[in-house]
């Protein structure tokens, strides 16, 4: 009945090789009125059955299919989005042909063999002025808009899938848009409600109801989505996603400025200050978009080796750093927090543009830290869960892993990055370099400074405190604040007078080999 495959994983079973690792279970649990008879029995791998995410084996199989997609994309260092599920299910193939006239929209799904002409009314939203209509579309005509909504599929997809599987309806349809300006066909791009769409696709649904906006103001949709995840807190946008949207809005404002001043697309002879002044009705937001573009440029730099160890969702137990911590430390300390007066094109061709230097050198510092602390040292499979408790119970934790874990704690990293910041500034002072303290990363670092920074990171990492397992129940037994570790680095002792370093950190000597 199962074609020789595990009911949950759909992987082949060898009754000889796997005979000690098999379970027989009810497909529909007895507590859900499943019958205790052969038609309701399934053969599964024991490991899959005992770690399944749903008691109903049909649902467990569906969730396992999603887990396969998630693990496959780990090799690309990313999580699934709606487009991945659409493509897996045979969707995201065709643009949809429309006719819009006399208050109605006509379309046909001829590419999938349904030549029926669907004729529906369209409406005008009284507040935004946007036109829209409702449709139940085959997934072949649906695409994911990763510009307006760059979010990946979150862990709550399992619960949402279970809700749909149980027959509980969701009260909001997904939102999409089409662009019919100068054309009669357009892909239908979903920009909101992707989790609802994803859950239905996982359950094998081949057509999804959507509310489709006709020729909308995309900038307004991006801004709406941005505000929904920031000021309005309507959706649970991770901060990294917010920065990505802010970067998109920044790029859009640059294009609008060029258009309004009849500038060529490659003409960026205006400054960040010019942009803020021109869009003065949203000057505060404009400043945030500019900084978001800088942060997003570092975060999504393909050469950034530290990102492998950053949990962008902020809720996992595998990676040592949260994106929130990165914002409170690296981006808070090293990104210049005000807009620049110099043209965006300033010294661009020389490779010494202030913002580009800033992003490049922050990325390089992150790479130094990744090399010294994390790569081939931090075990992602062991992760961060209950490390100090495991030590207290006598479990073995590799010292390199323990060091990386402890130095990743936000309150600790905050203080040793402050030390790096002081090493930076001290170098410029002692070499007589005129550098703005608030714009250190916009000044090109000489080779010796990079050597000093690497020495500092290495010397900090060799402090015995990070691998002292006896401190698991005391110094590292609970979460401390920034001031606690500032005191330790400055004096060698805790605020309670407990000596934990042989001597305070000396800025002049910590940077030496």
CSV table of C-alpha atoms in Angstrom, one decimal, residues 14 69 80 125 207 300-301 369 388 442 453 474 495:
chain,number,residue,atom,x,y,z
A,14,UNK,CA,14.4,-2.1,3.5
A,69,UNK,CA,12.6,21.9,1.3
A,80,UNK,CA,12.1,28.9,2.0
A,125,UNK,CA,-10.9,51.5,-2.5
A,207,UNK,CA,-6.2,27.2,-6.6
A,300,UNK,CA,23.5,40.9,2.5
A,301,UNK,CA,27.1,41.3,1.3
A,369,UNK,CA,35.7,38.0,14.0
A,388,UNK,CA,26.0,26.4,31.0
A,442,UNK,CA,34.5,56.0,6.5
A,453,UNK,CA,42.4,44.7,15.1
A,474,UNK,CA,28.5,32.0,38.8
A,495,UNK,CA,30.8,44.9,40.6
